[in-house]
Short mmCIF file of C-alpha atoms (C1' of nucleotides) in Angstrom, two decimals:
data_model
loop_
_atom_site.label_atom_id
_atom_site.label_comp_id
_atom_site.label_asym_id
_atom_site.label_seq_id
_atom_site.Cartn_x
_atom_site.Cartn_y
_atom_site.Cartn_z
CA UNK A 1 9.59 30.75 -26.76
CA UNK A 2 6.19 29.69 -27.95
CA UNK A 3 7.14 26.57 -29.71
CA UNK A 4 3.08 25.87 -30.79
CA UNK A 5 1.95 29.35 -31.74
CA UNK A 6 -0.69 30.47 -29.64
CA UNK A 7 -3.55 29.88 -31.75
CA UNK A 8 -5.38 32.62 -30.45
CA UNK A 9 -4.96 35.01 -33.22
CA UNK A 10 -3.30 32.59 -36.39
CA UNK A 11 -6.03 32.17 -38.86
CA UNK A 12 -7.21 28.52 -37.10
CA UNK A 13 -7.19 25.60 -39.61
CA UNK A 14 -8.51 22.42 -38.48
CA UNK A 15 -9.27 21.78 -41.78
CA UNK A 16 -5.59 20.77 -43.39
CA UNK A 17 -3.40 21.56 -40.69
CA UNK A 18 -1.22 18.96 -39.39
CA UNK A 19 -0.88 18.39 -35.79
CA UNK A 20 2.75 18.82 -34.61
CA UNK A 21 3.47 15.88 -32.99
CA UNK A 22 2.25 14.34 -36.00
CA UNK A 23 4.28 16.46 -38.37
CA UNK A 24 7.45 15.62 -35.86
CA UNK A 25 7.82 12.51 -35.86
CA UNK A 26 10.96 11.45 -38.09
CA UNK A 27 9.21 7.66 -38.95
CA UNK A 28 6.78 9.50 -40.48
CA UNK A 29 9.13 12.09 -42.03
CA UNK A 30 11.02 8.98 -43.09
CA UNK A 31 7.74 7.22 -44.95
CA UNK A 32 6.95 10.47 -46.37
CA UNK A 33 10.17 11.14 -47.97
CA UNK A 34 10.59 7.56 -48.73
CA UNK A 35 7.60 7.66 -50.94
CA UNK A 36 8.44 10.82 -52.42
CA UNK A 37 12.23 9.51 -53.30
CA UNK A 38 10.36 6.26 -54.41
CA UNK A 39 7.75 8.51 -57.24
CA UNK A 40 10.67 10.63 -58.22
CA UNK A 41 13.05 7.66 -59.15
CA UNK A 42 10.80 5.54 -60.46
CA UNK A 43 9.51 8.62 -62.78
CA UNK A 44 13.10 9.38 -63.69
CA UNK A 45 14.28 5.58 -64.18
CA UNK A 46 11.19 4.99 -66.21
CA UNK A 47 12.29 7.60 -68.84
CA UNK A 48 15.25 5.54 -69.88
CA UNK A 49 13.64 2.09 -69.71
CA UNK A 50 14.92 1.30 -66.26
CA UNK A 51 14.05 0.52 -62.16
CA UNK A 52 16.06 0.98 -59.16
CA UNK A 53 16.98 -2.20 -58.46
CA UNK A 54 18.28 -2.32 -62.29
CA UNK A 55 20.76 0.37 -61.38
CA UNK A 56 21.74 -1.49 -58.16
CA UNK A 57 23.00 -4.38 -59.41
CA UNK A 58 24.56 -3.53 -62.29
CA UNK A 59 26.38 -1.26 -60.36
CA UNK A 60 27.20 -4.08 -58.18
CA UNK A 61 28.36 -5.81 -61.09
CA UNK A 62 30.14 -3.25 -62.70
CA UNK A 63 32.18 -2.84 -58.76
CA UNK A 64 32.90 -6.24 -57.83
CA UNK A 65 32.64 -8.27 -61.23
CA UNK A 66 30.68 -11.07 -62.02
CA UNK A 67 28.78 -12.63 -59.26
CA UNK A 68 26.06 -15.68 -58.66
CA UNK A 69 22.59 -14.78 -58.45
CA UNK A 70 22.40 -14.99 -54.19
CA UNK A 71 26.50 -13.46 -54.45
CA UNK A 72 24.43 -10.39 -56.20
CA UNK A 73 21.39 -10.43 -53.46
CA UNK A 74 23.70 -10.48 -50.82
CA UNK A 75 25.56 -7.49 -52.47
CA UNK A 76 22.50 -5.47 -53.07
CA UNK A 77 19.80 -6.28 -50.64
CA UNK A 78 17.61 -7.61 -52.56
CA UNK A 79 15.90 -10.92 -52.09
CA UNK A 80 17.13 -13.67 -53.63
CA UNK A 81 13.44 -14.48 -54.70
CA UNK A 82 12.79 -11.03 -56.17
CA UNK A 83 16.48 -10.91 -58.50
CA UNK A 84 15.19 -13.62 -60.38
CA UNK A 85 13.06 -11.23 -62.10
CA UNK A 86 15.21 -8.34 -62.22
CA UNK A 87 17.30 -10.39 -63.65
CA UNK A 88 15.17 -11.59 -66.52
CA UNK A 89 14.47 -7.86 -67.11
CA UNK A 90 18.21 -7.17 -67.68
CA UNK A 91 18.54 -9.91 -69.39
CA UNK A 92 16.33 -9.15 -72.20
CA UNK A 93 17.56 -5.67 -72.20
CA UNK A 94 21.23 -7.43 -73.03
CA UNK A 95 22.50 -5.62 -70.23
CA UNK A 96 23.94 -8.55 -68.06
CA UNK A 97 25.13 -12.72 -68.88
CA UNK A 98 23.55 -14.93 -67.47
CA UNK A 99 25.29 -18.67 -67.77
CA UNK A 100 25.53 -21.84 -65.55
CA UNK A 101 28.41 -21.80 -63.69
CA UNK A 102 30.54 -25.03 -64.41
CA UNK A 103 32.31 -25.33 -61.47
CA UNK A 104 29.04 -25.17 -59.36
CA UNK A 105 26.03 -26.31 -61.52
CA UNK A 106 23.59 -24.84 -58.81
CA UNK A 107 24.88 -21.20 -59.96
CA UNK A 108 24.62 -19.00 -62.79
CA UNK A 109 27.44 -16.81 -63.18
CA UNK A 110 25.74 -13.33 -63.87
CA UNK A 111 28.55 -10.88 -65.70
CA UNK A 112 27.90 -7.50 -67.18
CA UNK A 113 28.01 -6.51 -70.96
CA UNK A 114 29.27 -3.74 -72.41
CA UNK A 115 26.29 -2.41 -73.27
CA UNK A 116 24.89 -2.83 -69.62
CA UNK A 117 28.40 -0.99 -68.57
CA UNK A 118 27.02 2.37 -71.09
CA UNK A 119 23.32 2.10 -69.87
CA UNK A 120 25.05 1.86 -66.29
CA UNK A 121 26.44 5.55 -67.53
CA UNK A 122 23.76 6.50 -68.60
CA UNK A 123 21.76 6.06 -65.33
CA UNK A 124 24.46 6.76 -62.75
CA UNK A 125 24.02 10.43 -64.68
CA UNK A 126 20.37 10.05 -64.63
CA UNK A 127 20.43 9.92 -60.66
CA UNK A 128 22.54 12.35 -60.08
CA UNK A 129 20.15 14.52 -61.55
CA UNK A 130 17.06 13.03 -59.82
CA UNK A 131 19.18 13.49 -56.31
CA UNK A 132 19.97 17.18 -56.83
CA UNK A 133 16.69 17.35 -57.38
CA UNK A 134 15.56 15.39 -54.32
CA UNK A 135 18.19 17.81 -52.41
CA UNK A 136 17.73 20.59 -53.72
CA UNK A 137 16.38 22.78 -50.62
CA UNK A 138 19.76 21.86 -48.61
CA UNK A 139 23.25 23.08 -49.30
CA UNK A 140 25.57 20.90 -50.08
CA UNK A 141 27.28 20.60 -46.53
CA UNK A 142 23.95 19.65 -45.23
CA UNK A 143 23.51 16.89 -48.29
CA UNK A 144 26.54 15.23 -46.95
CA UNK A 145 25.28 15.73 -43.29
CA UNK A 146 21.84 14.31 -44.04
CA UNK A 147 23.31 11.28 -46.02
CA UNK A 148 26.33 10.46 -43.36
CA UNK A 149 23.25 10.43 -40.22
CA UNK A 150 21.15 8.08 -42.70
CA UNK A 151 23.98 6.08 -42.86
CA UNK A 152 24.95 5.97 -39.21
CA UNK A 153 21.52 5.16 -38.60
CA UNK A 154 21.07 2.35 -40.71
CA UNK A 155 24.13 0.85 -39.45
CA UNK A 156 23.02 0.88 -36.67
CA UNK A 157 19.88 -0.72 -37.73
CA UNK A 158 21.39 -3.62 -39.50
CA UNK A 159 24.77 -4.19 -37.61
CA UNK A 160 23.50 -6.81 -34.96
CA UNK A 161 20.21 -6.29 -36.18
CA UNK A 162 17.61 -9.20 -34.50
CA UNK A 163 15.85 -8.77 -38.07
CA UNK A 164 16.77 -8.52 -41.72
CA UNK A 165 20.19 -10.47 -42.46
CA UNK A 166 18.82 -10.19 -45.85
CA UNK A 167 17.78 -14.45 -46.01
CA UNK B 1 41.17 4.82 -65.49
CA UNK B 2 41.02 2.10 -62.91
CA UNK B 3 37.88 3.28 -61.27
CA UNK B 4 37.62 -0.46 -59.43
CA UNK B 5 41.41 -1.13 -59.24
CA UNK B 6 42.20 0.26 -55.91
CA UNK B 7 41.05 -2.76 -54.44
CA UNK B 8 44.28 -4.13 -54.90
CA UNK B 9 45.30 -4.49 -51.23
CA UNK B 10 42.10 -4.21 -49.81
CA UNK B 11 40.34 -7.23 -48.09
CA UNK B 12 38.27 -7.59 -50.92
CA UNK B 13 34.74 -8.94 -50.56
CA UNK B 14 32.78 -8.98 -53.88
CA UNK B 15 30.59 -11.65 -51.93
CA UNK B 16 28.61 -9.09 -49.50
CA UNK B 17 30.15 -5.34 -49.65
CA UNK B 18 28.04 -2.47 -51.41
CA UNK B 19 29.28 -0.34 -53.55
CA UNK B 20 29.58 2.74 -52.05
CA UNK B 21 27.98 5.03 -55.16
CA UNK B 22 24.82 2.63 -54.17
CA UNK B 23 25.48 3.16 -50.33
CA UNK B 24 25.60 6.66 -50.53
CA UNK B 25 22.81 7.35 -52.53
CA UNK B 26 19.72 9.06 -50.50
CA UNK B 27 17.33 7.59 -52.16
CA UNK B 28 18.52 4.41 -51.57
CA UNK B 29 18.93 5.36 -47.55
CA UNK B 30 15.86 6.77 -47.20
CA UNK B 31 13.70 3.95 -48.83
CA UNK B 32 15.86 1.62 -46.00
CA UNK B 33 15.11 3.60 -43.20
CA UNK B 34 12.10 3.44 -43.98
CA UNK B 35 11.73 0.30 -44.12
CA UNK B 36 13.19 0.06 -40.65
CA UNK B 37 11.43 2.68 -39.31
CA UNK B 38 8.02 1.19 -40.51
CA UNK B 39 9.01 -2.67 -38.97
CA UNK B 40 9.78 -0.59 -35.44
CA UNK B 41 6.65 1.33 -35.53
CA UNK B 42 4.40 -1.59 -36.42
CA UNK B 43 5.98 -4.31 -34.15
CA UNK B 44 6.06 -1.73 -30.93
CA UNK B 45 2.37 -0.69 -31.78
CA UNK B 46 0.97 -3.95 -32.70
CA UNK B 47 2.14 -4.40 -28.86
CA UNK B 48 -0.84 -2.14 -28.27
CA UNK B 49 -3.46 -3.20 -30.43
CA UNK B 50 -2.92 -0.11 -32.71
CA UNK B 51 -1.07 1.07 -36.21
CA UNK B 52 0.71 4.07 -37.34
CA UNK B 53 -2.49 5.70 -38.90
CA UNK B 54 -4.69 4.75 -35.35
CA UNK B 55 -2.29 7.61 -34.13
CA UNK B 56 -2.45 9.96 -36.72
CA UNK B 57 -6.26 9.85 -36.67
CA UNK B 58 -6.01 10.49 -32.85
CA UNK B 59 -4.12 13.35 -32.50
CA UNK B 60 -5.30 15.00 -35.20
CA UNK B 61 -8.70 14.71 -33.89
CA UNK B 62 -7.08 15.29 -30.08
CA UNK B 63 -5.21 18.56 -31.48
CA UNK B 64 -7.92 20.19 -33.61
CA UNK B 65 -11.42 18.53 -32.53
CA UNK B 66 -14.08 16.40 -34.48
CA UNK B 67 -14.12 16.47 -38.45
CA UNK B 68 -15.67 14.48 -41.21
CA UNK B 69 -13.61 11.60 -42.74
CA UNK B 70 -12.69 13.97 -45.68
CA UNK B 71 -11.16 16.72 -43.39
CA UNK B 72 -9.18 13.72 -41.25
CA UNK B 73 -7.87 12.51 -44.60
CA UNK B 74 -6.67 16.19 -45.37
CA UNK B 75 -5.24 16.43 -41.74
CA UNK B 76 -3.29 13.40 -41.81
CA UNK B 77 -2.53 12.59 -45.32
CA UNK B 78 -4.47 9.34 -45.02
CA UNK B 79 -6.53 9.06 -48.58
CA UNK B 80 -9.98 9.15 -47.60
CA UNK B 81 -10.46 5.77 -49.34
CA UNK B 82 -8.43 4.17 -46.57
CA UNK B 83 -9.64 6.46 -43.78
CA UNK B 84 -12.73 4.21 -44.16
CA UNK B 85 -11.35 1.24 -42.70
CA UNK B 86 -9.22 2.88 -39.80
CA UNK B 87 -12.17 4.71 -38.38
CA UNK B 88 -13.95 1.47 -38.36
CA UNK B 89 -11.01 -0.22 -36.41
CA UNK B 90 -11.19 3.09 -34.49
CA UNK B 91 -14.74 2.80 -33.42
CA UNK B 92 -14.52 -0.99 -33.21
CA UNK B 93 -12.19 -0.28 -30.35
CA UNK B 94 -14.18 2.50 -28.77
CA UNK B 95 -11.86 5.36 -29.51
CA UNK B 96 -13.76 7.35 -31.93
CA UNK B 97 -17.14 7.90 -32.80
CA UNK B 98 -18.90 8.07 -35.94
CA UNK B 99 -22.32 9.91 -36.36
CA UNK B 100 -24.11 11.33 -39.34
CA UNK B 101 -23.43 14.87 -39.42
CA UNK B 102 -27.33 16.56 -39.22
CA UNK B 103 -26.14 19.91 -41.06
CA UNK B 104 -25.30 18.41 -43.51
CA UNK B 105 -25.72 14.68 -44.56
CA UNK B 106 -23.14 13.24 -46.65
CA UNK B 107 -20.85 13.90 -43.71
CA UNK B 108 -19.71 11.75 -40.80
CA UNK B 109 -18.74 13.28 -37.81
CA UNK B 110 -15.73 12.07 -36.16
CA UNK B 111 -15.11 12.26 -32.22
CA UNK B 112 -12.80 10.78 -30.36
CA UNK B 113 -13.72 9.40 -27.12
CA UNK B 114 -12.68 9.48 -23.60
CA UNK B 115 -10.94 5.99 -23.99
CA UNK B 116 -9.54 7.15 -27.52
CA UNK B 117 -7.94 10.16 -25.35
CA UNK B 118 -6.41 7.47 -22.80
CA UNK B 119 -5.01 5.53 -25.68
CA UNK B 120 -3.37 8.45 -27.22
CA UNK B 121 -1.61 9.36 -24.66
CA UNK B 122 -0.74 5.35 -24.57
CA UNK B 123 0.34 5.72 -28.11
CA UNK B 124 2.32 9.30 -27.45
CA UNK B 125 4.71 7.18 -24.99
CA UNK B 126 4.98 4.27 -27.13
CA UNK B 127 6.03 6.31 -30.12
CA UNK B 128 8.02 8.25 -27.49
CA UNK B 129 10.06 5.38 -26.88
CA UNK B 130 10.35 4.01 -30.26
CA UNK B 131 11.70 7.16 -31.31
CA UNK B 132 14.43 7.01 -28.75
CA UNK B 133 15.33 3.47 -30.17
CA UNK B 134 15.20 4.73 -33.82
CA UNK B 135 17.21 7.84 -33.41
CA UNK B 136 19.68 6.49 -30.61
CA UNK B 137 22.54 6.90 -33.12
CA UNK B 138 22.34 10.51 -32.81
CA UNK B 139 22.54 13.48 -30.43
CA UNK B 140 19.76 15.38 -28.92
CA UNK B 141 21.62 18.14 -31.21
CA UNK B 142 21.44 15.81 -34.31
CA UNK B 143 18.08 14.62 -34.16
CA UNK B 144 16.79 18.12 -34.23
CA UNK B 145 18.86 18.73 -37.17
CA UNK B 146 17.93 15.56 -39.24
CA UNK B 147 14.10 15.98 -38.39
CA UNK B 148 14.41 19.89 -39.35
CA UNK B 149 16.02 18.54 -42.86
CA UNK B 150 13.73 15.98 -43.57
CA UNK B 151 10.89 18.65 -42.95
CA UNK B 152 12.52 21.15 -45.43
CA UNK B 153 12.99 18.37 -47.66
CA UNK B 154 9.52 17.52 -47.70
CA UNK B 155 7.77 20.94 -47.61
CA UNK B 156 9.57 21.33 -50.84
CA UNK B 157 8.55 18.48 -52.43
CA UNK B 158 4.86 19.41 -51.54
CA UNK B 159 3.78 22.54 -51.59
CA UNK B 160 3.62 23.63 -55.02
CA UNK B 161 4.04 20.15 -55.81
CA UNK B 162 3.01 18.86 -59.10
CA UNK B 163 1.91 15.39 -57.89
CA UNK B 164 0.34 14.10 -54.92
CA UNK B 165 -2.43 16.75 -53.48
CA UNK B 166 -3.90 14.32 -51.32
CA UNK B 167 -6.83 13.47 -53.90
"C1'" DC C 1 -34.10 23.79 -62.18
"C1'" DG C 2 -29.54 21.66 -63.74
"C1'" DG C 3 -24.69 21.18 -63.35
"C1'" DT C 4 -20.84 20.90 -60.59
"C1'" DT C 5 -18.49 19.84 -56.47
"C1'" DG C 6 -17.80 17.30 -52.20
"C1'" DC C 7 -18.77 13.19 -49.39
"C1'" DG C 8 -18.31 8.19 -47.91
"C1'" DT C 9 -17.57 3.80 -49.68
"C1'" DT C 10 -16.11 -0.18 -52.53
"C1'" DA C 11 -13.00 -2.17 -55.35
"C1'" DG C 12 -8.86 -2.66 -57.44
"C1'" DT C 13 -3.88 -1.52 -59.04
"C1'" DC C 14 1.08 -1.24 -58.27
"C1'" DT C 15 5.23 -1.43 -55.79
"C1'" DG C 16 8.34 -2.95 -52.29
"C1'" DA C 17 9.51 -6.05 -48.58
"C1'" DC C 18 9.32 -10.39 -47.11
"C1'" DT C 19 8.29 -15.85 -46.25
"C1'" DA C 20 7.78 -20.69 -47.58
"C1'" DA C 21 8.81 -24.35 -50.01
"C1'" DC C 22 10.42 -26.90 -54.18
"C1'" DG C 23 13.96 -29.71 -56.58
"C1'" DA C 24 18.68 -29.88 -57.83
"C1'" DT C 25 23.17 -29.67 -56.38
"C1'" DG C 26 27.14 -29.28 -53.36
"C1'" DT C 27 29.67 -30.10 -48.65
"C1'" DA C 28 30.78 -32.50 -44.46
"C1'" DA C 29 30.49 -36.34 -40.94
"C1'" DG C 30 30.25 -40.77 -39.64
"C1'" DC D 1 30.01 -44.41 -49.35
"C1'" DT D 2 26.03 -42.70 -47.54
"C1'" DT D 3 23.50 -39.92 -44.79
"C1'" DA D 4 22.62 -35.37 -43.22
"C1'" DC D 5 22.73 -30.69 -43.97
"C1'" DA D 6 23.41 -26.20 -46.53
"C1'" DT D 7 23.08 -23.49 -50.66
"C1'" DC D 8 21.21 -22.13 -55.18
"C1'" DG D 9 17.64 -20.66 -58.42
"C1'" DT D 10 12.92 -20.45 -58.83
"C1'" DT D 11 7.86 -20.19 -58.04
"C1'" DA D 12 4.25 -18.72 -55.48
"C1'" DG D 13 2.19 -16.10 -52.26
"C1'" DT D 14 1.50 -12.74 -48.20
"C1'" DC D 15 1.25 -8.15 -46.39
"C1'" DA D 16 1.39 -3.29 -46.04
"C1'" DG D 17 1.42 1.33 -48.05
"C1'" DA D 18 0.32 4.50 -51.69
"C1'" DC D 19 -2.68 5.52 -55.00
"C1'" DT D 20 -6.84 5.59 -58.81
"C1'" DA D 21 -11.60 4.96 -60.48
"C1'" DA D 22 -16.09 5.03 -59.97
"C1'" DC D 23 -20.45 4.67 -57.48
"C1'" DG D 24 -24.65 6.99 -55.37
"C1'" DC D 25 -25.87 10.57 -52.57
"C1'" DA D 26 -26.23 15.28 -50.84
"C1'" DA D 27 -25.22 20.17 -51.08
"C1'" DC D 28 -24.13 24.39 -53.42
"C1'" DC D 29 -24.16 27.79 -57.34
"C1'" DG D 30 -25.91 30.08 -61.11
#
DNA sequence: CGGTTGCGTTAGTCTGACTAACGATGTAAG
DNA sequence: CTTACATCGTTAGTCAGACTAACGCAACCG
């Protein structure tokens, strides 16, 4: 059981080899993929006007109704500071409402139109695509594998997590 | 079709659930454990005086012995326009050492150091540990599993890939 | 010799994650 | 009622990681 291949006789590379431990360790699996997710999304998104966090609220929107603007952070992780201008974007776009709320005039009430609920179509297709491409090398017991131990370990991440209750 | 109806007797919470088609997505878990993993990585090594690329640098130099920046950059991924800045928080600390390479002079060679050898194996537990606290959802069984996934995953995405060659 | 390639370095972009503080409004306690 | 506190939208800014462009220099190739 040679786990680290005797070198003695592979064709050495200290050139571009990386070293295992390196190559092991799953935060660095985990920032790898990340980014690579990240390039492949954003290339993907960008083809039909569009950005992640576009996608995650108006599904968000399209799930749970109309919401305020910190209902909708809360909902989809985003900072309250940052769905201002994701906001504006799908705004312009006509894809979501967004009107003081007259029973609390600190709110806007942010509601989806009908064309955000097609472009939400359109893009809920669009990732499927991107994520059989992202999962392509694993069969699709694994997929469901890989994405339930993500999930476990997130949750367990952000259950009584000393850090990001999302402010 | 009452894709959102079934909420009827469910304890609906449109103020803080996700909706699950956002939940699920890998992408989505990926870029968050990430995130987490990055936060646990930096907080436990900033408890050393070091970073995640301080390591990478380390054992790659431990593992396959002194290089020029360029060939460190190749080994770890690092882009050689940042490696300039860790190797001079490296040698500011003593760990590595950087001399002019005499056969041939647009190269640095890199060493690490006796002290740089005592702080990697510093580094090796630290990560050691942080690991254990990042994966502690899962069994011994799974963690093998999800790290072996994530490495198929990745290989894929970058061997013949069409984007990032480390430039 | 001249052109190309590789090297180290500087500078700068872009994104995502996150904090701080503001003014306006709402809620609760005395 | 008023004083204190919490929440909302917004602006501004920090910080890290990933990545590009371009520079001057040195080496290699034909």
């Amino acid at each position: 059981m040679t786990s680290r291949a005797e070198a003695a006789d592979m064709p050495y590379d200290g050139e571009t080899k990386t070293p295992d431990r390196l190559r092991r360790r799953a935060s660095r699996l985990l920032s790898q993929m990340s980014a690579q997710a990240d390039r492949l999304m954003n290339e993907g998104l960008a083809q039909v006007d569009a950005r992640k966090w576009h996608y995650a609220v108006l599904a968000s929107l399209q799930e749970f109704g109309p919401g305020s603007q910190a209902t909708l952070s809360r909902r989809t992780g985003i900072y309250r500071s940052d769905m201002v201008g994701v906001l504006n974007e799908l705004a312009e776009r006509g894809l979501v409402e967004r009107a003081p709320d007259p029973d609390d005039r600190r709110r806007n009430v942010i509601t989806i139109t009908a064309q955000g609920r097609r472009h939400l179509r359109r893009l809920d297709k669009v990732l499927d695509d991107l994520h059989e491409e992202l999962l392509a090398p694993l069969t699709p017991a694994e997929r469901d594998q890989f994405v339930q131990q993500l999930t476990r370990l997130l949750d367990h991440h952000t259950q009584q997590a000393p850090h990001p209750p999302i402010p």
